[in-house]
PDB file of C-alpha atoms in Angstrom:
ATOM      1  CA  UNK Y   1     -14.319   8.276   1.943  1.00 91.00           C
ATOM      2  CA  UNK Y   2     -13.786  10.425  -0.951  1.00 90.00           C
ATOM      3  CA  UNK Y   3     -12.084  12.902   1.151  1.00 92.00           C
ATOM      4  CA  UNK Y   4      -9.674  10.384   3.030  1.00 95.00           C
ATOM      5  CA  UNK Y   5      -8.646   9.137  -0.074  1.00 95.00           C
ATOM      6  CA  UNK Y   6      -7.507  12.047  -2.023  1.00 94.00           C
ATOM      7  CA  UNK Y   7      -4.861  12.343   1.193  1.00 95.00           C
ATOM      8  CA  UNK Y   8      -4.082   8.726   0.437  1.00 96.00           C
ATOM      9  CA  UNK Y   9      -3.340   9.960  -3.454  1.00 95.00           C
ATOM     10  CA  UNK Y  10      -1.235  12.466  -2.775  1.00 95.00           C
ATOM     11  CA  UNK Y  11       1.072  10.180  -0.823  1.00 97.00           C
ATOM     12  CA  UNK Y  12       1.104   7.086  -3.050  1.00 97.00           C
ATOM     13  CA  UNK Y  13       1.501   8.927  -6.251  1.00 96.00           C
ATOM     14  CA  UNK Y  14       4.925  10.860  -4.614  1.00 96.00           C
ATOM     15  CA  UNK Y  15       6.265   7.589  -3.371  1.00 97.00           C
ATOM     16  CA  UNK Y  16       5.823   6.058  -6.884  1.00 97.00           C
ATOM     17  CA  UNK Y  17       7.065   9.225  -8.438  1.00 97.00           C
ATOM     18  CA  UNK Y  18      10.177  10.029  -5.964  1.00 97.00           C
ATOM     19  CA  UNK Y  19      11.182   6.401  -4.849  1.00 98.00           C
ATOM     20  CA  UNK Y  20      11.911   5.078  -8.397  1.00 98.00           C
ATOM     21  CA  UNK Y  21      13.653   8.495  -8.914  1.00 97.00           C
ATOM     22  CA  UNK Y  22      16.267   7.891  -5.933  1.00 97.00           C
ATOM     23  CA  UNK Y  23      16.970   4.615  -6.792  1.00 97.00           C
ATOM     24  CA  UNK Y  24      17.717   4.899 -10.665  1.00 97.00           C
ATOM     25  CA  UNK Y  25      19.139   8.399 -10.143  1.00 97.00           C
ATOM     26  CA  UNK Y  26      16.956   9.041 -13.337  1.00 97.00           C
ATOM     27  CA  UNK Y  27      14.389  11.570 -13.459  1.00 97.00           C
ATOM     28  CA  UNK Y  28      13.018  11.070 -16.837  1.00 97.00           C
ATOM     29  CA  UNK Y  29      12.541   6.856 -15.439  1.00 98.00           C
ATOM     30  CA  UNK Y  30       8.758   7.101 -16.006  1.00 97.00           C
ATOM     31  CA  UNK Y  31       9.168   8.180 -19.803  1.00 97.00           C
ATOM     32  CA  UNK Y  32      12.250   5.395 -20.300  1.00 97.00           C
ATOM     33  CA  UNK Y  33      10.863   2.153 -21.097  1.00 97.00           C
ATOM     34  CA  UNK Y  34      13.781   0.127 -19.776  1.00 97.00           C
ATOM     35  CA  UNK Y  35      12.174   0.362 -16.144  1.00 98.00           C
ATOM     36  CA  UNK Y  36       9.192  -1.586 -17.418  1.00 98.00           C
ATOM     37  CA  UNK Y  37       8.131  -4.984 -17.166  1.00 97.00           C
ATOM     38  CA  UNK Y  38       5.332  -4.641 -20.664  1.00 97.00           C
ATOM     39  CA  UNK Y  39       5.913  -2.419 -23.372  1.00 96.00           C
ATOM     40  CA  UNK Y  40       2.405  -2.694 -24.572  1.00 97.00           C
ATOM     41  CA  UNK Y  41       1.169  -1.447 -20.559  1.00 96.00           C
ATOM     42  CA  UNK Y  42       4.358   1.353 -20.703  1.00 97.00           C
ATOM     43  CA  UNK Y  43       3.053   2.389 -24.414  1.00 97.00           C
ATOM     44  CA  UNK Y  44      -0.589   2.917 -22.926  1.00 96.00           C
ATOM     45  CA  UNK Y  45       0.471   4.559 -19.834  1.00 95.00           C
ATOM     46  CA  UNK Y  46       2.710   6.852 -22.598  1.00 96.00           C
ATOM     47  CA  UNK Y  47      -0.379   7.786 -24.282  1.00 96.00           C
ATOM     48  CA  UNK Y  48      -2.214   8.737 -21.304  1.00 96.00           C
ATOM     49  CA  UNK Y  49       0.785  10.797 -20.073  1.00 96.00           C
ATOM     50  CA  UNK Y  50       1.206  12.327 -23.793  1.00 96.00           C
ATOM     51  CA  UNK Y  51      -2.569  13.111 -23.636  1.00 96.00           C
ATOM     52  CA  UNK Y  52      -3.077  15.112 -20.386  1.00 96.00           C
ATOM     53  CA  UNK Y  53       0.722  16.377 -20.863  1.00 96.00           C
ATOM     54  CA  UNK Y  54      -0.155  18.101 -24.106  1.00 95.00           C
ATOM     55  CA  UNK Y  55      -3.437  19.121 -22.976  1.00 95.00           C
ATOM     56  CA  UNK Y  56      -2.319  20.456 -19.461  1.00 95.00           C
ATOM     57  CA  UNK Y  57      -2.925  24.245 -19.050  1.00 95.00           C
ATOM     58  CA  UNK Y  58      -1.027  23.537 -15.318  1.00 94.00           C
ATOM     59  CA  UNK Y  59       1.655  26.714 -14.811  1.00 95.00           C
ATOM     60  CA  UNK Y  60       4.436  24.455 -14.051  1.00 94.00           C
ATOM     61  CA  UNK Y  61       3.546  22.415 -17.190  1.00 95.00           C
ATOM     62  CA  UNK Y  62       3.417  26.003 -19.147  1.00 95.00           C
ATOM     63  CA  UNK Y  63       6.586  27.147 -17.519  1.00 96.00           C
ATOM     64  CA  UNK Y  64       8.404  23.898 -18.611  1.00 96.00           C
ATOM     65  CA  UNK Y  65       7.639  23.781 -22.001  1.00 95.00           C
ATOM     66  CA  UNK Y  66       8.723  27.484 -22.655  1.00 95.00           C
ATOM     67  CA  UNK Y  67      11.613  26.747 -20.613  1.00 96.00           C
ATOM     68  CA  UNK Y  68      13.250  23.624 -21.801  1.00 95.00           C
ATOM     69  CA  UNK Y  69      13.355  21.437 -24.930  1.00 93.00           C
ATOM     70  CA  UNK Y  70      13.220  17.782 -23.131  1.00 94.00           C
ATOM     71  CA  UNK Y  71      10.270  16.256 -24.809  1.00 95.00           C
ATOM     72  CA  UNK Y  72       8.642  15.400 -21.346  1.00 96.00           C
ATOM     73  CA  UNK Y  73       9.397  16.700 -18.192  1.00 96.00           C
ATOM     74  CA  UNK Y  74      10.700  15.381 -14.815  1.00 96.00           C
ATOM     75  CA  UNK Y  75       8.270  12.470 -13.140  1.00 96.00           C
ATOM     76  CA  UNK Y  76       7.855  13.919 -10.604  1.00 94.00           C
ATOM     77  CA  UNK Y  77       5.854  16.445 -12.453  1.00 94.00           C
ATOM     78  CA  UNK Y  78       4.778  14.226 -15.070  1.00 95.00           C
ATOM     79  CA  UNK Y  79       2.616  12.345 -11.505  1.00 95.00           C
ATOM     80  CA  UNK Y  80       0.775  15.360 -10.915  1.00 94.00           C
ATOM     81  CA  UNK Y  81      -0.651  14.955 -14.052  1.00 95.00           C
ATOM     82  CA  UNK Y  82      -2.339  11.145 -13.310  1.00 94.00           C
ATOM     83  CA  UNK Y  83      -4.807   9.657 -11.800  1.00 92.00           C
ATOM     84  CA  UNK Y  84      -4.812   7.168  -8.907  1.00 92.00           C
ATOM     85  CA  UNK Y  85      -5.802   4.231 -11.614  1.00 91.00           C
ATOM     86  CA  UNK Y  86      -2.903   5.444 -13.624  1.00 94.00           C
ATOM     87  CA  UNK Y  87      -0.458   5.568 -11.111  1.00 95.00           C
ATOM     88  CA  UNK Y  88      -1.223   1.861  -9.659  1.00 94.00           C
ATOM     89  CA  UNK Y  89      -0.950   0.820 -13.241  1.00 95.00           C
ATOM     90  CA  UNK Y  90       2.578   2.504 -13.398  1.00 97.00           C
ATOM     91  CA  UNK Y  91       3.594   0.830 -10.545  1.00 97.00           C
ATOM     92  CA  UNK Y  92       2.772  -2.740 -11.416  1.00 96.00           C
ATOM     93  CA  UNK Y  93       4.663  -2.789 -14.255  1.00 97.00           C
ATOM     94  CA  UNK Y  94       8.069  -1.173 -13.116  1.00 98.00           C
ATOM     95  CA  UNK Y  95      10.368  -3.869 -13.962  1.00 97.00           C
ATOM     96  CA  UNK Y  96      12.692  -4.161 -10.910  1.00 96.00           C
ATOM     97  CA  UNK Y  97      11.130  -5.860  -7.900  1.00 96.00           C
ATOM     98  CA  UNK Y  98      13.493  -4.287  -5.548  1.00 97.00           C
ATOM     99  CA  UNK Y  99      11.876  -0.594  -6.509  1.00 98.00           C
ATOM    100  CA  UNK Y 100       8.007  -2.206  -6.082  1.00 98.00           C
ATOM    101  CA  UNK Y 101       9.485  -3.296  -2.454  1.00 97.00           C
ATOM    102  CA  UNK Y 102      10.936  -0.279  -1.421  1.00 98.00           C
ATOM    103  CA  UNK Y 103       7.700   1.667  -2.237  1.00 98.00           C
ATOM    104  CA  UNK Y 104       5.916  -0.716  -0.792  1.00 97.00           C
ATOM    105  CA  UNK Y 105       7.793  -1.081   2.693  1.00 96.00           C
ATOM    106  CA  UNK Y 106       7.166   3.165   2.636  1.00 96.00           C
ATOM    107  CA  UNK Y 107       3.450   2.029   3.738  1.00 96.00           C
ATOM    108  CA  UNK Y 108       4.446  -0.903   5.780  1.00 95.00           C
ATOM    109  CA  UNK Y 109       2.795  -3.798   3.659  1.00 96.00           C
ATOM    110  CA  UNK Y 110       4.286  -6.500   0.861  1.00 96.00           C
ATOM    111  CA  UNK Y 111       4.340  -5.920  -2.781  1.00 96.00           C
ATOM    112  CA  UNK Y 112       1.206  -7.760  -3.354  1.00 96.00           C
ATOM    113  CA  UNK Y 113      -1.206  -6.359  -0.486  1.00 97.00           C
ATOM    114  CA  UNK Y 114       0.055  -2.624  -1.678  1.00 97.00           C
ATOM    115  CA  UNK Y 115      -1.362  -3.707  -5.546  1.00 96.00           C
ATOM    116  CA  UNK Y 116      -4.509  -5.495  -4.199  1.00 96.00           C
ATOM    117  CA  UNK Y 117      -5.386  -2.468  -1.622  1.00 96.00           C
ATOM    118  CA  UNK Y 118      -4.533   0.392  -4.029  1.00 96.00           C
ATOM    119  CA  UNK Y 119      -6.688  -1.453  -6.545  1.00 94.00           C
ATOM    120  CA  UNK Y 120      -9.731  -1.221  -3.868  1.00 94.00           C
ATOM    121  CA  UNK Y 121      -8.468   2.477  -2.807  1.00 94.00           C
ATOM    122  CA  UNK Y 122      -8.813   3.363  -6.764  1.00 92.00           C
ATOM    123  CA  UNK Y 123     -12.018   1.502  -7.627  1.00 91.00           C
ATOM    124  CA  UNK Y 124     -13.722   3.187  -4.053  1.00 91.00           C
ATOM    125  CA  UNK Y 125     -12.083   6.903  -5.458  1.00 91.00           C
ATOM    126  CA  UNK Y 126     -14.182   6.167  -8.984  1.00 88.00           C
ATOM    127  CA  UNK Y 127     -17.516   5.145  -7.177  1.00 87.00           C
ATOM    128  CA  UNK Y 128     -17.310   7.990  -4.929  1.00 86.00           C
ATOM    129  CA  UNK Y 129     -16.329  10.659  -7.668  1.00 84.00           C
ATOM    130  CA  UNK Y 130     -19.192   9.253 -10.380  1.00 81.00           C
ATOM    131  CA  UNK Y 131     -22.067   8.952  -6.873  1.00 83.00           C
ATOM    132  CA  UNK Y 132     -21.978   5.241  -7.317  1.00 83.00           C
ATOM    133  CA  UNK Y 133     -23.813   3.103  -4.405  1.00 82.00           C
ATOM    134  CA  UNK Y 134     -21.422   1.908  -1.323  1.00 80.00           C
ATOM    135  CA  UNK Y 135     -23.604   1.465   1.041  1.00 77.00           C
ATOM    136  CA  UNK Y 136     -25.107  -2.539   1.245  1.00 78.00           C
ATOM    137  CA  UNK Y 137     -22.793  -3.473  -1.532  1.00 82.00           C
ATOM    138  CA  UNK Y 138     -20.304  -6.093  -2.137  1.00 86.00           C
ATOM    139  CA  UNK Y 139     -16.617  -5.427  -3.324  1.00 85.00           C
ATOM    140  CA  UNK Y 140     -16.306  -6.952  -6.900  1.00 85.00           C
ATOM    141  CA  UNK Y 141     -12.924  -8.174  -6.449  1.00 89.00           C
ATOM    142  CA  UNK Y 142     -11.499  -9.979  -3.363  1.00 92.00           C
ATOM    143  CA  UNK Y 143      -8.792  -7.533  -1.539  1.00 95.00           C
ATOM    144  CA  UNK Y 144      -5.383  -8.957  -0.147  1.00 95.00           C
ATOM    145  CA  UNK Y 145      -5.918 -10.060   4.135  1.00 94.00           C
ATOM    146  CA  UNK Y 146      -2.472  -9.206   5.535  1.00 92.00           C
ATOM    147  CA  UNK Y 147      -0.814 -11.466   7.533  1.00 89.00           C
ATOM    148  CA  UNK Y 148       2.244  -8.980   9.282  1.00 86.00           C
ATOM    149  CA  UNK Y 149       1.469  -5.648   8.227  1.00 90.00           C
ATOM    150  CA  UNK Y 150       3.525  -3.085   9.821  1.00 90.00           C
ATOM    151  CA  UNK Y 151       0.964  -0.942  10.849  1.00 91.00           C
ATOM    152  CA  UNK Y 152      -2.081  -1.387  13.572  1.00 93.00           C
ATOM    153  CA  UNK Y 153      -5.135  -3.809  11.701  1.00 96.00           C
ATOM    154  CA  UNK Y 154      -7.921  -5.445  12.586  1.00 95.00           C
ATOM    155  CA  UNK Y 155      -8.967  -8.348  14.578  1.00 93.00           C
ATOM    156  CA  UNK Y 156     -12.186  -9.485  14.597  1.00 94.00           C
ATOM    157  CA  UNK Y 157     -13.931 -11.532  11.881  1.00 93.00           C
ATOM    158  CA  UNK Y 158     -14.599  -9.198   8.814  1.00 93.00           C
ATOM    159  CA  UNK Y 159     -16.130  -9.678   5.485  1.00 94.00           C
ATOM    160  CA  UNK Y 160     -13.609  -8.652   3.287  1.00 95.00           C
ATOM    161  CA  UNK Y 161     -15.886  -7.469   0.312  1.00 94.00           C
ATOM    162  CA  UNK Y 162     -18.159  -5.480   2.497  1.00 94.00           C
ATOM    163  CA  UNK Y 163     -17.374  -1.442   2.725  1.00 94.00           C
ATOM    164  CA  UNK Y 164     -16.424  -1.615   5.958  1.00 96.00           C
ATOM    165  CA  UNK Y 165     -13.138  -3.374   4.590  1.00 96.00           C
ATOM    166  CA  UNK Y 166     -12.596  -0.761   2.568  1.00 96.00           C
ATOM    167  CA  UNK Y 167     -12.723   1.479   5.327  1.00 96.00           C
ATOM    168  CA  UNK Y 168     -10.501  -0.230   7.037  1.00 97.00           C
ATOM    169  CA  UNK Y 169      -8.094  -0.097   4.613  1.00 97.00           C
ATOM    170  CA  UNK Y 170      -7.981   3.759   4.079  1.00 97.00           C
ATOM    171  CA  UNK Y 171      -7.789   4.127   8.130  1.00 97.00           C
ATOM    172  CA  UNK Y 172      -4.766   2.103   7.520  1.00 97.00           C
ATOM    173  CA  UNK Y 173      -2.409   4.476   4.946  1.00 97.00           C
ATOM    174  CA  UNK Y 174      -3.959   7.393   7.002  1.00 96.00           C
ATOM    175  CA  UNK Y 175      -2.579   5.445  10.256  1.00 96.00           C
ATOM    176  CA  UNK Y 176       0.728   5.325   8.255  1.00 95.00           C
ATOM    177  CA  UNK Y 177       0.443   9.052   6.477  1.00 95.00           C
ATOM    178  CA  UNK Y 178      -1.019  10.999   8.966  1.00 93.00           C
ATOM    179  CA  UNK Y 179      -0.864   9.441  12.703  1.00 92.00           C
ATOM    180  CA  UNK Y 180      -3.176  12.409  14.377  1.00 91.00           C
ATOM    181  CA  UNK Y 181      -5.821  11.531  11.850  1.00 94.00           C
ATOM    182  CA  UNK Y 182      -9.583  11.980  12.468  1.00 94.00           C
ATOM    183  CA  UNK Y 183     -11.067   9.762  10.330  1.00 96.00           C
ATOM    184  CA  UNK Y 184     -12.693   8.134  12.717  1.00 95.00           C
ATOM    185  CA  UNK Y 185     -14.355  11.088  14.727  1.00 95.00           C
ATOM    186  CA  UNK Y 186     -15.876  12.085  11.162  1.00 94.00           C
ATOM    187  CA  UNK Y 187     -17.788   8.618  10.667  1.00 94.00           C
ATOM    188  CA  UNK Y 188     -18.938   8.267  14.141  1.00 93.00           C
ATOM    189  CA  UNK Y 189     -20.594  12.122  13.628  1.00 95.00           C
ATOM    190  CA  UNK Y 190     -21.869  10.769  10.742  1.00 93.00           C
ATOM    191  CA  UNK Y 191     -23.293   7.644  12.254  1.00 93.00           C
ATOM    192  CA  UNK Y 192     -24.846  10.177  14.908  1.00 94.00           C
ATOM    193  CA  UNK Y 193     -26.512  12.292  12.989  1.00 95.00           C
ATOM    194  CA  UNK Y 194     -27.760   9.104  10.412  1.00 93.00           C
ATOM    195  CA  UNK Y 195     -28.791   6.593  13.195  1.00 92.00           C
ATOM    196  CA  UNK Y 196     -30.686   5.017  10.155  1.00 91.00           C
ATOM    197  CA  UNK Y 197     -27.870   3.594   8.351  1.00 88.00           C
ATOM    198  CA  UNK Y 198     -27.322  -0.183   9.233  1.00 90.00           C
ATOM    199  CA  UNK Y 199     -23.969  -0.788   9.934  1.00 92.00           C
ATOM    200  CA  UNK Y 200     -24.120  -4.117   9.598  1.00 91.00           C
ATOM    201  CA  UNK Y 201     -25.285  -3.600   6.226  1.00 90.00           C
ATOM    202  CA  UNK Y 202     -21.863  -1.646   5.509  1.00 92.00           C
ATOM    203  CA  UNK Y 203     -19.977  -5.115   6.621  1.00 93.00           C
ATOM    204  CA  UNK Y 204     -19.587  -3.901  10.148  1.00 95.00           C
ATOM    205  CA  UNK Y 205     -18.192  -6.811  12.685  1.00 93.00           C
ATOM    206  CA  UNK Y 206     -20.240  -7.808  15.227  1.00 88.00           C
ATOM    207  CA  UNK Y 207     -18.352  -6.480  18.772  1.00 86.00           C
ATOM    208  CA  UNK Y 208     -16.602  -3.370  19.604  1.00 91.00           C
ATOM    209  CA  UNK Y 209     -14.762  -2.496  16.537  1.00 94.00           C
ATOM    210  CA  UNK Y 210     -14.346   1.256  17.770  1.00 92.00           C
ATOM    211  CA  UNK Y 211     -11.207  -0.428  19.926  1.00 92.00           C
ATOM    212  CA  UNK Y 212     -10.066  -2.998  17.184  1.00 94.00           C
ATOM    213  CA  UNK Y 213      -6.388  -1.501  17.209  1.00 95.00           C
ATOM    214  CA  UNK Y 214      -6.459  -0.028  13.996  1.00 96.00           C
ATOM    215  CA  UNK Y 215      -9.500   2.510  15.489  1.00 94.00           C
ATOM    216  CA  UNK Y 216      -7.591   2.813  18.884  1.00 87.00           C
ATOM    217  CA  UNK Y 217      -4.295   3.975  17.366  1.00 64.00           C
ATOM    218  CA  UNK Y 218      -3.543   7.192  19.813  1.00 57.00           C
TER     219      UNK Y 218
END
C-alpha cells in the first residue's frame, strides 16, 4: 500500500501545486495569503513550509537561494518540500472553489470525495510509514461513497471502514494516474504466497470482487 501510494503523492501534490499556478498566473500563490480561506490554517502551513524550507539541504533549494533574493521560491518547488498531510491541508483551505474543482475534476471525483479520500490516502501513508496495524482494523473516520465518479468503482456491498476500502480507493487514482497499473497482480501474489491472511478480515466483499470493474479495468 505504501508503495501505491507514494505514486498517488507524486500526482496529487503536482496537481495542487501546478493547477492553482495556471489559474492565478501566480507562482508565488502558495506563499500569498489572499488564496486562502483561514489565515490561522495558511499561517501554520507557512511555518511548516518556513521550517523544512530553511532546513532543506535539496540542490534545487541550494541553487535557489544563492541564485535569487525572493524570500521563498516558486510552489511548485516549495511542494516538493511537503508531505501528503500538508498538501491536503493546503488544499482545503484555498479560498476559490472553482480552483478546489478543477483539481478535483483532474482525478475524476467532487470536491468533497477528493478531501474525504485524500484524508484516508494520508492517514493509510502514516500507518504504513510508522508499521502501524492494517490488517483486521477499522478506519477511524468514515470515507466519502461516490455516487458518479468518473472513473471505474465498485459494486458490491462493502464496508467502508474496513482496509479493503482503502484499497479500493488507491486502485482508483492509480486507475486514473497510471491505466497499465499492476496493483492488483502484486496483492493477489501476495495473497498466494500468505494463504493465511483472512480476507474477509481485511473487509473483503463476499463474491467475485477480482471482476468488480474497478479490478477489471484493462
Amino acid at each position: 500500500m505504501f508503495n501505491e501510494i507514494e505514486k498517488i503523492e507524486i500526482a496529487v501534490r503536482r496537481a495542487v501545486m501546478q493547477i492553482p499556478t495556471e489559474m492565478t498566473g501566480n507562482p508565488f500563490w502558495l506563499t500569498s495569503p489572499e488564496y486562502f480561506l483561514d489565515n490561522a490554517k495558511f499561517n501554520d502551513t507557512m511555518h511548516t513550509i518556513s521550517g523544512e524550507y530553511n532546513k532543506s539541504k535539496e540542490e534545487f533549494v541550494i541553487h535557489f537561494k544563492n541564485t535569487y533574493s525572493n524570500p521563498y521560491p516558486p510552489s511548485w518547488i516549495l511542494g516538493e518540500l511537503l508531505t501528503i498531510g500538508n498538501i491536503n491541508a493546503i488544499y482545503r483551505n484555498i479560498k476559490q472553489n472553482r480552483i478546489r474543482k478543477r483539481i478535483a475534476k483532474k482525478f475524476g471525483l467532487p470536491i468533497n470525495v477528493f478531501e474525504s479520500w485524500m484524508t484516508i490516502i494520508a492517514v493509510t501513508r502514516n500507518a504504513c510509514g510508522h508499521h502501524a496495524r492494517i490488517w483486521n482494523k477499522r478506519n477511524a473516520m468514515q470515507p466519502a461513497i461516490p455516487s458518479n465518479p468518473a472513473g471505474k468503482w465498485i459494486l458490491l456491498p462493502t464496508d467502508p471502514m474496513r482496509t479493503y476500502f482503502d484499497l479500493c480507493i488507491i486502485k482508483y487514482f492509480l486507475n486514473i494516474i497510471s491505466p497499465a497499473n499492476d496493483m492488483l497482480c502484486k496483492m493477489q501474489s501476495l495473497f498466494s504466497e500468505f494463504p493465511e491472511v483472512d480476507l474477509r478480515a481485511l473487509g473483503f466483499p463476499l463474491g467475485d470482487w477480482q471482476n468488480e470493474p474497478l479490478w477489471s479495468v484493462e
